[in-house]
Amino acid sequence: MFDDKVPIIEVNRYNFETYSLLLKYSIKNADIIAIDLELSGIGTTNGLRGRPFQERYERIRETVQTRSILSIGISIFKLYKCIEEKKTIKLRNISFNLMTMSNDNYIVEPDALAFLSKHGFDFNRLINSAILYSTKSRTGPLPNLLKDILSSGASLVFHNGFVDLAFLYHHLFNEIPESVGVFQSNLYDWFTTEGIDLDAVGGRGLFYDSKFTAASDQYSSTFLEYVFRKSQRSNVMEYRDNRLYVRVKFSKDYGSDEVNPVDIDYIDCSMSPHFLKNNFAINEESRDSLCPFYEKHGFCRKSDCEKVHEVDLMLDIECQKSIKKRRRKNGDPQPPAKKTRGLPKAVTKKLESSDIENDGAEEESEQLGFHEKTHFSTKGCHRAGMDAFMTGFFVIFSQRMHLFKYQTLDAAFSNQTLVPGLEKPLPLVNSSYAPSTEKHREIWAECQKNKIKNLNFKSGIVTI
């Protein structure tokens, strides 16, 4: 992914009909769908340290029943080419941000309000144009859209997804059960591929958690912006060093469905100039300016924190430390020369343009060792759409070797999610002691038929 900007299409109550066919078509043909939610609150688990997970689940369930989904980000990836000689995986992407709101009474937490406001969320736009839904009926466009996604046969990717799954389940599918074991069994139905040729299906139709993936890859931090920006850099390095890399093209031809330019927001993803120039002469003042809490968690609890909260500074400092460590180890100021293909044209063109515009200022900055800020930001009403894209891209990059060889994600990393309070990942398994509920099975039956049909088609399985 070398483009500077990621296009996000806003979908609201006024244009949903306009984009419904495009959404359906994109979902039906997807190989990987990443999802992210913005919520009116996530509750609290204070006082539950060391308590059984069922108690923590009950707190999550209470939160789910009393808060609203404020936006749903859906980022859809279609694998269309793997090129052996160029060591390239090519995918097409289209990303949506659906503005949503419960028609029932719900709680808005002050912390959530402050967080969303800080990130540029437009509450007036939400109130005026959100797609409404109700947990009293669970009918209409949003529940139907969720069923389309679940039955698409695509791999479904979330970041730290247990709470998001709980919200989607209760708000758009069925009443969330009292027992965590029953809920696990219900989710297992969503993401099982039993009864189908597993070798042919591979990782299709399964659940993936990017936070679990990042932990498995031993990332020093696992918050979303960090793992995305790190994988974005690593992808450029893979390209430069003639190794397997990921190329994402954003859909420009939407067929007969015209997208109004007013509905598209472009999120700036241009990379750090320090990284692109391979110049990490960052002074001590810049290094010390980074907020340690943000560095670990990806957010800061202090409303008046004077430290810097910038993921690119984190990564540039990591690069600086890595270079110093390599030089001490090798006793050589420069790494050995090797054949490379340089930076991608889209990147060098942007870099040259930036150099011309800011030549004097950047030269002074480099001499003094100040850190140059990037324009990367996920602020605004389309945050969930961009977060969904980042989630999908990271998992695709992490699993690029398996994706290149088998054209699916690796099932070995599926159906597990990290949950605070648990030392080990929570598996989405079926339990004979806590079977799925009858109402759940009744709703799921039609979705299951469609999912099997789509899985067989996408896996090339001929049915008689």
mmCIF file of C-alpha atoms in Angstrom, residues 23 60 88 93 97 109 117 202 214 227-228 234 267 274 291 293 303 329 355 364 386 388 396 411 431 452 458 461:
data_model
loop_
_atom_site.group_PDB
_atom_site.id
_atom_site.type_symbol
_atom_site.label_atom_id
_atom_site.label_comp_id
_atom_site.label_asym_id
_atom_site.label_seq_id
_atom_site.Cartn_x
_atom_site.Cartn_y
_atom_site.Cartn_z
ATOM 1 C CA LEU A 23 -22.277 -2.646 -0.433
ATOM 2 C CA ILE A 60 -19.732 -6.397 29.200
ATOM 3 C CA THR A 88 3.579 -9.160 -5.217
ATOM 4 C CA ASN A 93 -10.161 -2.325 -1.519
ATOM 5 C CA ASN A 97 -18.215 4.266 7.184
ATOM 6 C CA GLU A 109 -20.507 7.978 28.652
ATOM 7 C CA SER A 117 -15.106 14.927 20.329
ATOM 8 C CA GLY A 202 -8.635 -22.676 4.359
ATOM 9 C CA ALA A 214 0.174 -8.533 16.749
ATOM 10 C CA VAL A 227 0.667 -2.079 14.182
ATOM 11 C CA PHE A 228 -0.716 -0.481 11.003
ATOM 12 C CA SER A 234 7.713 -2.933 6.703
ATOM 13 C CA ILE A 267 -7.494 9.874 5.058
ATOM 14 C CA HIS A 274 12.634 10.328 8.625
ATOM 15 C CA CYS A 291 4.152 10.242 26.286
ATOM 16 C CA PHE A 293 1.446 5.949 28.611
ATOM 17 C CA SER A 303 -6.777 15.692 29.281
ATOM 18 C CA LYS A 329 27.182 -5.059 16.989
ATOM 19 C CA ASP A 355 11.436 18.355 -0.422
ATOM 20 C CA GLU A 364 17.170 23.073 9.527
ATOM 21 C CA MET A 386 -10.252 4.019 8.502
ATOM 22 C CA ALA A 388 -11.357 -1.045 9.685
ATOM 23 C CA ILE A 396 -3.054 -9.181 5.411
ATOM 24 C CA ALA A 411 -6.753 -20.854 9.868
ATOM 25 C CA SER A 431 -19.544 -26.357 24.189
ATOM 26 C CA ILE A 452 -21.916 -22.782 2.875
ATOM 27 C CA LYS A 458 -15.076 -19.172 -3.359
ATOM 28 C CA ILE A 461 -15.762 -26.836 -4.401
#
